[in-house]
mmCIF file of C-alpha atoms in Angstrom:
data_model
loop_
_atom_site.group_PDB
_atom_site.id
_atom_site.type_symbol
_atom_site.label_atom_id
_atom_site.label_comp_id
_atom_site.label_asym_id
_atom_site.label_seq_id
_atom_site.Cartn_x
_atom_site.Cartn_y
_atom_site.Cartn_z
ATOM 1 C CA MET A 60 14.839 -106.841 189.041
ATOM 2 C CA LYS A 61 13.011 -105.191 186.101
ATOM 3 C CA THR A 62 10.010 -104.449 188.297
ATOM 4 C CA SER A 63 12.150 -102.712 190.898
ATOM 5 C CA ALA A 64 13.700 -100.594 188.148
ATOM 6 C CA PHE A 65 10.333 -99.141 187.075
ATOM 7 C CA LEU A 66 9.078 -98.556 190.603
ATOM 8 C CA PRO A 67 10.730 -95.154 191.054
ATOM 9 C CA LEU A 68 9.246 -93.979 187.745
ATOM 10 C CA LEU A 69 5.739 -95.021 188.749
ATOM 11 C CA CYS A 70 6.054 -93.214 192.061
ATOM 12 C CA ALA A 71 7.249 -90.054 190.345
ATOM 13 C CA ALA A 72 4.325 -90.131 187.920
ATOM 14 C CA ALA A 73 1.872 -90.589 190.777
ATOM 15 C CA LEU A 74 3.350 -87.651 192.692
ATOM 16 C CA ALA A 75 3.178 -85.462 189.591
ATOM 17 C CA ALA A 76 -0.486 -86.331 189.074
ATOM 18 C CA CYS A 77 -1.295 -85.461 192.663
ATOM 19 C CA SER A 78 0.415 -82.067 192.390
ATOM 20 C CA GLU A 79 -1.645 -80.863 189.367
ATOM 21 C CA PRO A 80 -3.790 -77.766 190.264
ATOM 22 C CA PRO A 81 -7.573 -78.199 190.359
ATOM 23 C CA PRO A 82 -9.553 -76.790 187.423
ATOM 24 C CA PRO A 83 -10.359 -73.057 187.828
ATOM 25 C CA ALA A 84 -13.774 -72.144 189.228
ATOM 26 C CA ALA A 85 -16.285 -70.609 186.837
ATOM 27 C CA ALA A 86 -16.104 -66.807 186.844
ATOM 28 C CA VAL A 87 -19.078 -64.978 188.350
ATOM 29 C CA PRO A 88 -20.649 -62.955 185.526
ATOM 30 C CA VAL A 89 -21.151 -59.230 185.939
ATOM 31 C CA VAL A 90 -24.671 -58.170 184.949
ATOM 32 C CA LYS A 91 -26.371 -54.808 184.678
ATOM 33 C CA THR A 92 -29.399 -54.599 186.955
ATOM 34 C CA LEU A 93 -32.168 -52.180 187.799
ATOM 35 C CA ILE A 94 -34.870 -51.784 190.412
ATOM 36 C CA ALA A 95 -38.342 -52.221 188.941
ATOM 37 C CA GLY A 96 -40.270 -48.971 189.140
ATOM 38 C CA GLU A 97 -37.173 -46.867 189.857
ATOM 39 C CA ALA A 98 -35.069 -47.285 186.745
ATOM 40 C CA PRO A 99 -34.740 -44.059 184.745
ATOM 41 C CA ALA A 100 -34.591 -46.102 181.561
ATOM 42 C CA ALA A 101 -38.022 -47.583 182.160
ATOM 43 C CA GLY A 102 -40.007 -45.129 180.072
ATOM 44 C CA ALA A 103 -39.060 -42.049 182.108
ATOM 45 C CA ARG A 104 -38.905 -38.765 180.220
ATOM 46 C CA THR A 105 -36.295 -36.155 181.053
ATOM 47 C CA TYR A 106 -36.485 -32.504 180.015
ATOM 48 C CA SER A 107 -34.265 -29.469 180.466
ATOM 49 C CA GLY A 108 -36.008 -26.474 181.970
ATOM 50 C CA GLU A 109 -35.565 -23.064 183.538
ATOM 51 C CA VAL A 110 -36.647 -21.797 186.949
ATOM 52 C CA ARG A 111 -39.207 -19.018 186.576
ATOM 53 C CA ALA A 112 -41.729 -17.180 188.688
ATOM 54 C CA ARG A 113 -45.201 -18.638 188.568
ATOM 55 C CA HIS A 114 -46.637 -15.202 187.792
ATOM 56 C CA GLU A 115 -44.864 -12.997 185.255
ATOM 57 C CA THR A 116 -46.342 -9.663 184.184
ATOM 58 C CA THR A 117 -45.541 -7.392 181.260
ATOM 59 C CA LEU A 118 -45.497 -3.787 182.483
ATOM 60 C CA ALA A 119 -46.466 -1.071 180.011
ATOM 61 C CA PHE A 120 -47.484 2.592 179.948
ATOM 62 C CA ARG A 121 -51.207 3.193 179.620
ATOM 63 C CA VAL A 122 -50.510 6.081 177.244
ATOM 64 C CA GLY A 123 -48.061 6.495 174.387
ATOM 65 C CA GLY A 124 -45.030 8.762 174.357
ATOM 66 C CA LYS A 125 -41.256 9.061 174.429
ATOM 67 C CA ILE A 126 -39.383 7.372 177.285
ATOM 68 C CA VAL A 127 -37.118 9.889 179.016
ATOM 69 C CA GLU A 128 -36.081 7.856 182.069
ATOM 70 C CA ARG A 129 -35.613 4.192 182.994
ATOM 71 C CA SER A 130 -34.668 3.547 186.611
ATOM 72 C CA ALA A 131 -34.628 -0.265 186.759
ATOM 73 C CA ASP A 132 -32.308 -2.814 185.161
ATOM 74 C CA VAL A 133 -32.580 -6.565 184.643
ATOM 75 C CA GLY A 134 -32.378 -8.386 187.966
ATOM 76 C CA ALA A 135 -33.416 -5.386 190.049
ATOM 77 C CA VAL A 136 -35.636 -6.260 193.005
ATOM 78 C CA VAL A 137 -38.511 -3.778 193.155
ATOM 79 C CA LYS A 138 -41.316 -2.977 195.566
ATOM 80 C CA ALA A 139 -44.970 -2.378 194.812
ATOM 81 C CA GLY A 140 -45.445 1.245 193.739
ATOM 82 C CA GLN A 141 -41.771 1.810 192.910
ATOM 83 C CA ILE A 142 -41.190 4.085 189.888
ATOM 84 C CA LEU A 143 -39.571 2.203 187.003
ATOM 85 C CA ALA A 144 -39.740 4.603 184.035
ATOM 86 C CA ARG A 145 -41.136 7.953 182.876
ATOM 87 C CA LEU A 146 -42.474 9.393 179.632
ATOM 88 C CA ASP A 147 -41.975 12.938 178.383
ATOM 89 C CA PRO A 148 -44.878 14.688 180.174
ATOM 90 C CA ALA A 149 -44.996 17.827 178.010
ATOM 91 C CA ASP A 150 -47.780 16.819 175.615
ATOM 92 C CA LEU A 151 -49.803 15.152 178.350
ATOM 93 C CA ALA A 152 -49.508 18.249 180.533
ATOM 94 C CA LEU A 153 -50.752 20.442 177.669
ATOM 95 C CA GLN A 154 -53.718 18.143 177.112
ATOM 96 C CA ALA A 155 -54.524 18.247 180.817
ATOM 97 C CA GLY A 156 -54.289 22.050 180.809
ATOM 98 C CA GLN A 157 -56.574 22.320 177.800
ATOM 99 C CA ALA A 158 -59.126 20.018 179.386
ATOM 100 C CA GLU A 159 -59.016 22.001 182.617
ATOM 101 C CA ALA A 160 -59.619 25.235 180.706
ATOM 102 C CA GLN A 161 -62.638 23.682 178.993
ATOM 103 C CA ARG A 162 -63.947 22.566 182.369
ATOM 104 C CA ALA A 163 -63.552 26.064 183.823
ATOM 105 C CA LEU A 164 -65.394 27.580 180.848
ATOM 106 C CA ALA A 165 -68.219 25.068 181.151
ATOM 107 C CA ASP A 166 -68.443 25.756 184.876
ATOM 108 C CA ALA A 167 -68.726 29.491 184.277
ATOM 109 C CA ASP A 168 -71.446 28.985 181.659
ATOM 110 C CA ALA A 169 -73.382 26.701 183.997
ATOM 111 C CA ARG A 170 -73.213 29.229 186.851
ATOM 112 C CA ARG A 171 -74.342 32.020 184.557
ATOM 113 C CA TYR A 172 -77.277 29.992 183.259
ATOM 114 C CA ARG A 173 -78.306 29.092 186.794
ATOM 115 C CA ASP A 174 -78.516 32.777 187.600
ATOM 116 C CA LEU A 175 -80.462 33.505 184.418
ATOM 117 C CA ARG A 176 -82.827 30.644 185.087
ATOM 118 C CA GLY A 177 -83.441 31.987 188.564
ATOM 119 C CA ARG A 178 -84.660 35.190 186.954
ATOM 120 C CA ASN A 179 -86.607 33.223 184.335
ATOM 121 C CA PHE A 180 -84.540 34.634 181.447
ATOM 122 C CA VAL A 181 -83.678 31.197 180.025
ATOM 123 C CA SER A 182 -85.550 27.943 179.773
ATOM 124 C CA GLN A 183 -84.919 24.921 181.934
ATOM 125 C CA SER A 184 -83.784 22.948 178.882
ATOM 126 C CA ALA A 185 -81.100 25.537 178.148
ATOM 127 C CA LEU A 186 -79.825 25.243 181.718
ATOM 128 C CA ASP A 187 -79.879 21.449 181.476
ATOM 129 C CA ALA A 188 -77.728 21.622 178.341
ATOM 130 C CA LYS A 189 -75.133 23.725 180.159
ATOM 131 C CA GLU A 190 -75.152 21.385 183.155
ATOM 132 C CA THR A 191 -74.595 18.418 180.832
ATOM 133 C CA ALA A 192 -71.755 20.248 179.088
ATOM 134 C CA LEU A 193 -70.182 20.934 182.482
ATOM 135 C CA GLU A 194 -70.337 17.263 183.455
ATOM 136 C CA ALA A 195 -68.701 16.275 180.169
ATOM 137 C CA ALA A 196 -65.971 18.873 180.632
ATOM 138 C CA GLN A 197 -65.339 17.690 184.187
ATOM 139 C CA ALA A 198 -65.006 14.077 183.004
ATOM 140 C CA GLN A 199 -62.646 15.109 180.204
ATOM 141 C CA ALA A 200 -60.504 17.093 182.642
ATOM 142 C CA ALA A 201 -60.310 14.134 185.036
ATOM 143 C CA LEU A 202 -59.355 11.829 182.157
ATOM 144 C CA ALA A 203 -56.624 14.171 180.978
ATOM 145 C CA LYS A 204 -55.309 14.447 184.547
ATOM 146 C CA ASN A 205 -55.184 10.665 184.855
ATOM 147 C CA GLN A 206 -53.417 10.338 181.524
ATOM 148 C CA ALA A 207 -50.805 12.824 182.667
ATOM 149 C CA ALA A 208 -50.211 10.628 185.729
ATOM 150 C CA TYR A 209 -49.839 7.603 183.453
ATOM 151 C CA ALA A 210 -46.566 9.080 182.205
ATOM 152 C CA VAL A 211 -45.002 7.428 185.268
ATOM 153 C CA LEU A 212 -44.702 3.624 185.163
ATOM 154 C CA LYS A 213 -44.785 1.912 188.563
ATOM 155 C CA ALA A 214 -44.459 -1.700 189.671
ATOM 156 C CA ASP A 215 -47.858 -3.195 190.432
ATOM 157 C CA LYS A 216 -46.448 -5.854 192.785
ATOM 158 C CA PRO A 217 -43.123 -6.714 194.425
ATOM 159 C CA GLY A 218 -40.777 -8.848 192.368
ATOM 160 C CA ALA A 219 -37.713 -8.774 190.138
ATOM 161 C CA ILE A 220 -37.175 -7.322 186.681
ATOM 162 C CA ALA A 221 -36.784 -10.307 184.373
ATOM 163 C CA GLN A 222 -36.478 -8.418 181.088
ATOM 164 C CA VAL A 223 -36.175 -4.857 179.789
ATOM 165 C CA LEU A 224 -38.124 -4.344 176.573
ATOM 166 C CA ALA A 225 -37.627 -0.612 175.879
ATOM 167 C CA GLU A 226 -34.921 2.005 176.365
ATOM 168 C CA PRO A 227 -34.858 5.793 177.003
ATOM 169 C CA GLY A 228 -35.387 7.756 173.804
ATOM 170 C CA GLN A 229 -37.691 5.122 172.367
ATOM 171 C CA VAL A 230 -41.259 6.106 171.454
ATOM 172 C CA VAL A 231 -43.734 3.499 172.691
ATOM 173 C CA ALA A 232 -47.434 3.036 172.109
ATOM 174 C CA ALA A 233 -49.999 2.577 174.840
ATOM 175 C CA GLY A 234 -49.811 -1.011 176.083
ATOM 176 C CA GLN A 235 -46.408 -1.729 174.521
ATOM 177 C CA GLY A 236 -44.268 -3.749 176.946
ATOM 178 C CA VAL A 237 -41.439 -1.952 178.734
ATOM 179 C CA PHE A 238 -40.533 -4.433 181.495
ATOM 180 C CA ARG A 239 -41.139 -8.093 182.277
ATOM 181 C CA LEU A 240 -41.757 -8.442 186.020
ATOM 182 C CA ALA A 241 -41.314 -11.784 187.794
ATOM 183 C CA GLU A 242 -43.545 -11.496 190.813
ATOM 184 C CA ALA A 243 -42.148 -12.493 194.192
ATOM 185 C CA GLY A 244 -43.473 -15.729 195.660
ATOM 186 C CA GLU A 245 -43.962 -19.177 194.172
ATOM 187 C CA THR A 246 -41.425 -20.442 191.646
ATOM 188 C CA GLU A 247 -41.705 -23.238 189.103
ATOM 189 C CA VAL A 248 -39.821 -24.810 186.211
ATOM 190 C CA ALA A 249 -40.725 -24.144 182.584
ATOM 191 C CA ILE A 250 -40.093 -26.927 180.043
ATOM 192 C CA ALA A 251 -40.948 -27.604 176.394
ATOM 193 C CA VAL A 252 -42.606 -30.914 175.472
ATOM 194 C CA PRO A 253 -42.178 -32.312 171.921
ATOM 195 C CA GLU A 254 -45.287 -33.298 170.016
ATOM 196 C CA ALA A 255 -44.343 -36.986 170.026
ATOM 197 C CA GLN A 256 -44.296 -37.063 173.843
ATOM 198 C CA LEU A 257 -47.411 -34.985 174.472
ATOM 199 C CA ALA A 258 -49.634 -38.015 175.087
ATOM 200 C CA ASP A 259 -47.247 -39.337 177.773
ATOM 201 C CA LEU A 260 -47.883 -36.416 180.138
ATOM 202 C CA LYS A 261 -50.988 -35.409 182.032
ATOM 203 C CA PRO A 262 -51.501 -32.434 184.382
ATOM 204 C CA GLY A 263 -50.832 -33.542 187.944
ATOM 205 C CA ALA A 264 -48.096 -36.027 186.988
ATOM 206 C CA ALA A 265 -45.354 -36.401 189.612
ATOM 207 C CA ALA A 266 -41.890 -35.193 188.638
ATOM 208 C CA GLU A 267 -38.370 -35.075 190.020
ATOM 209 C CA VAL A 268 -36.520 -31.780 189.577
ATOM 210 C CA VAL A 269 -32.729 -31.645 189.804
ATOM 211 C CA LEU A 270 -30.941 -28.305 189.669
ATOM 212 C CA TRP A 271 -27.698 -28.290 187.726
ATOM 213 C CA THR A 272 -26.001 -26.674 190.700
ATOM 214 C CA GLY A 273 -25.850 -30.141 192.306
ATOM 215 C CA ARG A 274 -28.515 -29.872 194.968
ATOM 216 C CA GLN A 275 -30.707 -32.733 196.117
ATOM 217 C CA PRO A 276 -33.678 -33.653 193.890
ATOM 218 C CA LEU A 277 -36.875 -31.704 194.519
ATOM 219 C CA ARG A 278 -40.405 -33.011 194.259
ATOM 220 C CA GLY A 279 -42.508 -31.427 191.550
ATOM 221 C CA ARG A 280 -45.857 -31.773 189.846
ATOM 222 C CA LEU A 281 -46.992 -30.919 186.326
ATOM 223 C CA ARG A 282 -49.262 -27.923 186.892
ATOM 224 C CA GLU A 283 -49.894 -26.775 183.358
ATOM 225 C CA LEU A 284 -49.535 -28.248 179.860
ATOM 226 C CA ALA A 285 -50.408 -25.929 176.992
ATOM 227 C CA PRO A 286 -52.904 -27.338 174.470
ATOM 228 C CA VAL A 287 -51.372 -25.284 171.642
ATOM 229 C CA ALA A 288 -47.790 -25.531 170.385
ATOM 230 C CA ASP A 289 -45.433 -22.568 170.425
ATOM 231 C CA ALA A 290 -45.380 -21.044 166.938
ATOM 232 C CA ALA A 291 -41.586 -20.712 166.869
ATOM 233 C CA THR A 292 -40.390 -23.968 168.478
ATOM 234 C CA ARG A 293 -43.391 -26.217 167.673
ATOM 235 C CA THR A 294 -43.214 -27.596 171.212
ATOM 236 C CA TYR A 295 -45.816 -27.439 173.965
ATOM 237 C CA PRO A 296 -44.944 -25.202 176.954
ATOM 238 C CA ALA A 297 -45.413 -26.797 180.367
ATOM 239 C CA ARG A 298 -44.943 -25.640 183.956
ATOM 240 C CA ILE A 299 -43.767 -27.775 186.902
ATOM 241 C CA SER A 300 -44.750 -26.613 190.399
ATOM 242 C CA LEU A 301 -42.075 -27.207 193.045
ATOM 243 C CA LEU A 302 -43.403 -28.985 196.133
ATOM 244 C CA ASP A 303 -40.117 -28.681 198.062
ATOM 245 C CA ARG A 304 -38.293 -25.537 199.098
ATOM 246 C CA ALA A 305 -34.750 -25.041 197.852
ATOM 247 C CA PRO A 306 -32.552 -22.511 199.695
ATOM 248 C CA GLY A 307 -30.736 -20.260 197.269
ATOM 249 C CA LEU A 308 -33.074 -21.031 194.385
ATOM 250 C CA ALA A 309 -32.837 -18.189 191.868
ATOM 251 C CA LEU A 310 -34.819 -17.312 188.777
ATOM 252 C CA GLY A 311 -33.134 -18.374 185.570
ATOM 253 C CA MET A 312 -31.392 -21.434 187.037
ATOM 254 C CA THR A 313 -31.264 -24.487 184.776
ATOM 255 C CA ALA A 314 -32.979 -27.648 185.947
ATOM 256 C CA SER A 315 -33.522 -31.202 184.761
ATOM 257 C CA VAL A 316 -37.075 -32.528 185.067
ATOM 258 C CA ARG A 317 -37.829 -36.262 185.054
ATOM 259 C CA PHE A 318 -41.329 -37.648 185.203
ATOM 260 C CA ARG A 319 -41.405 -40.846 187.208
ATOM 261 C CA GLN A 320 -44.028 -43.575 187.251
ATOM 262 C CA GLU A 321 -46.727 -43.504 189.858
ATOM 263 C CA ALA A 322 -46.846 -46.505 192.181
ATOM 264 C CA ALA A 323 -50.196 -47.559 190.777
ATOM 265 C CA ASP A 324 -48.973 -47.524 187.185
ATOM 266 C CA ALA A 325 -47.815 -50.652 185.344
ATOM 267 C CA LEU A 326 -44.060 -51.150 185.506
ATOM 268 C CA THR A 327 -41.963 -50.536 182.418
ATOM 269 C CA VAL A 328 -38.633 -52.292 181.879
ATOM 270 C CA PRO A 329 -36.101 -52.076 179.038
ATOM 271 C CA LEU A 330 -36.689 -54.389 176.098
ATOM 272 C CA ALA A 331 -33.253 -55.928 176.741
ATOM 273 C CA ALA A 332 -34.513 -57.209 180.110
ATOM 274 C CA ILE A 333 -37.126 -59.478 178.491
ATOM 275 C CA PHE A 334 -36.137 -63.147 178.054
ATOM 276 C CA GLN A 335 -38.302 -65.300 175.789
ATOM 277 C CA GLN A 336 -38.862 -68.806 177.180
ATOM 278 C CA GLU A 337 -40.901 -70.919 174.784
ATOM 279 C CA ARG A 338 -42.680 -67.779 173.533
ATOM 280 C CA GLN A 339 -43.424 -66.764 177.119
ATOM 281 C CA PRO A 340 -41.810 -63.455 178.185
ATOM 282 C CA ALA A 341 -39.857 -63.617 181.426
ATOM 283 C CA VAL A 342 -37.322 -61.642 183.438
ATOM 284 C CA TRP A 343 -34.346 -62.689 185.538
ATOM 285 C CA VAL A 344 -34.960 -61.709 189.160
ATOM 286 C CA VAL A 345 -31.881 -61.187 191.343
ATOM 287 C CA ALA A 346 -32.287 -62.496 194.897
ATOM 288 C CA ALA A 347 -30.666 -61.098 198.028
ATOM 289 C CA ASP A 348 -27.817 -63.627 197.727
ATOM 290 C CA ASP A 349 -27.146 -62.454 194.132
ATOM 291 C CA THR A 350 -28.524 -65.600 192.516
ATOM 292 C CA VAL A 351 -30.911 -65.323 189.594
ATOM 293 C CA SER A 352 -34.206 -67.031 188.907
ATOM 294 C CA LEU A 353 -36.366 -66.837 185.809
ATOM 295 C CA ARG A 354 -39.886 -65.536 186.324
ATOM 296 C CA ALA A 355 -42.637 -65.433 183.707
ATOM 297 C CA VAL A 356 -44.350 -62.077 183.267
ATOM 298 C CA SER A 357 -47.318 -60.736 181.348
ATOM 299 C CA VAL A 358 -46.441 -57.896 178.968
ATOM 300 C CA ALA A 359 -49.229 -55.410 178.309
ATOM 301 C CA ALA A 360 -47.436 -53.510 175.541
ATOM 302 C CA TYR A 361 -44.132 -53.172 173.746
ATOM 303 C CA THR A 362 -43.041 -49.603 172.925
ATOM 304 C CA ASP A 363 -39.863 -47.743 172.074
ATOM 305 C CA ALA A 364 -39.614 -46.869 175.776
ATOM 306 C CA GLY A 365 -39.665 -50.529 176.857
ATOM 307 C CA ALA A 366 -42.004 -53.349 177.811
ATOM 308 C CA THR A 367 -44.943 -52.536 180.077
ATOM 309 C CA ILE A 368 -45.358 -55.325 182.640
ATOM 310 C CA ALA A 369 -48.958 -56.046 183.622
ATOM 311 C CA GLU A 370 -48.332 -59.030 185.950
ATOM 312 C CA GLY A 371 -45.477 -61.025 187.430
ATOM 313 C CA LEU A 372 -43.203 -58.252 188.693
ATOM 314 C CA LYS A 373 -43.444 -56.007 191.732
ATOM 315 C CA SER A 374 -42.062 -52.535 192.201
ATOM 316 C CA GLY A 375 -38.768 -52.608 194.098
ATOM 317 C CA GLU A 376 -37.590 -56.008 192.825
ATOM 318 C CA ARG A 377 -34.145 -56.146 191.222
ATOM 319 C CA ILE A 378 -33.956 -57.618 187.732
ATOM 320 C CA VAL A 379 -31.255 -58.134 185.119
ATOM 321 C CA ALA A 380 -31.403 -55.343 182.544
ATOM 322 C CA ALA A 381 -28.972 -56.690 179.927
ATOM 323 C CA GLY A 382 -27.279 -59.969 179.010
ATOM 324 C CA VAL A 383 -30.288 -62.111 179.853
ATOM 325 C CA HIS A 384 -29.422 -64.834 177.307
ATOM 326 C CA LYS A 385 -26.177 -65.780 179.086
ATOM 327 C CA LEU A 386 -27.711 -66.759 182.434
ATOM 328 C CA SER A 387 -29.064 -69.944 183.953
ATOM 329 C CA ALA A 388 -31.389 -70.553 186.892
ATOM 330 C CA GLY A 389 -29.652 -70.479 190.281
ATOM 331 C CA GLN A 390 -26.515 -68.901 188.843
ATOM 332 C CA LYS A 391 -24.672 -66.426 191.035
ATOM 333 C CA VAL A 392 -23.992 -63.013 189.494
ATOM 334 C CA ARG A 393 -22.271 -59.766 190.394
ATOM 335 C CA PRO A 394 -24.890 -57.039 189.862
ATOM 336 C CA VAL A 395 -23.961 -53.501 188.836
ATOM 337 C CA LYS A 396 -26.194 -50.542 188.095
#
């Protein structure tokens, strides 16, 4: 009788045990990953730059004087030979007139001495002196005429006015800049490289140029790296040639320039991606099924930019970039960039 009394209780306990939920499955960890050789954090350098013409010329008068007219503003598109500015021609015209008068006088003297020499009234040396004086006067008259023409400043080549350096009413010296002309044709991006990063760049290095207007990245190449720092900024000017055409590209646009690693270069990964296994550096490689495996690598150098991998990792492989100490071999992860 006592056994039959406890039977319902035992059955109830058994049913309750069977209805308990199974233990929860382990959560799949979320890990930050990167593609070896493509990660911007792997030692890549990014600079802000400005789109400029490859050839920029400072236009100036070849003679000094007072500017009386300026017919071009910043941004104006000009043709070769187009008049941009004029100087007051009064003084130059007077100088040309004086030189012409001296030439006419020397010409008259030379003609008179030729006639006298023909009648043997003067020596040949006296005639030679007058002929020499005539040649000098002719050269001086031609020079004065040219200088009078220099009162008009014309564009040497087609392009756009990038900067105006002088205004009407201003007295300028010969050779003093009046306009900055950006010549039509090839464009490039100008950047400034800090001294600490100078050794990282070499002429010919491949670059990726992104305009801040949101266009697709453009291929570029480091064409020029100045060997002397700018006196004002203490940075080294550099120019990036654009290998791709960009419709609508305009001078003065802002661009971001990133130098990427060449395929033949050693790969660089963030320091946080390195896992030390018994003093042997390694990285977690993410397979196609999102499982991780630990792979030993050979590190050529440790720098502030990251660890340079000499062996053990191929370009294009996905690795874990952070949280490497929380993983185990064969574990499934949820990778994010």
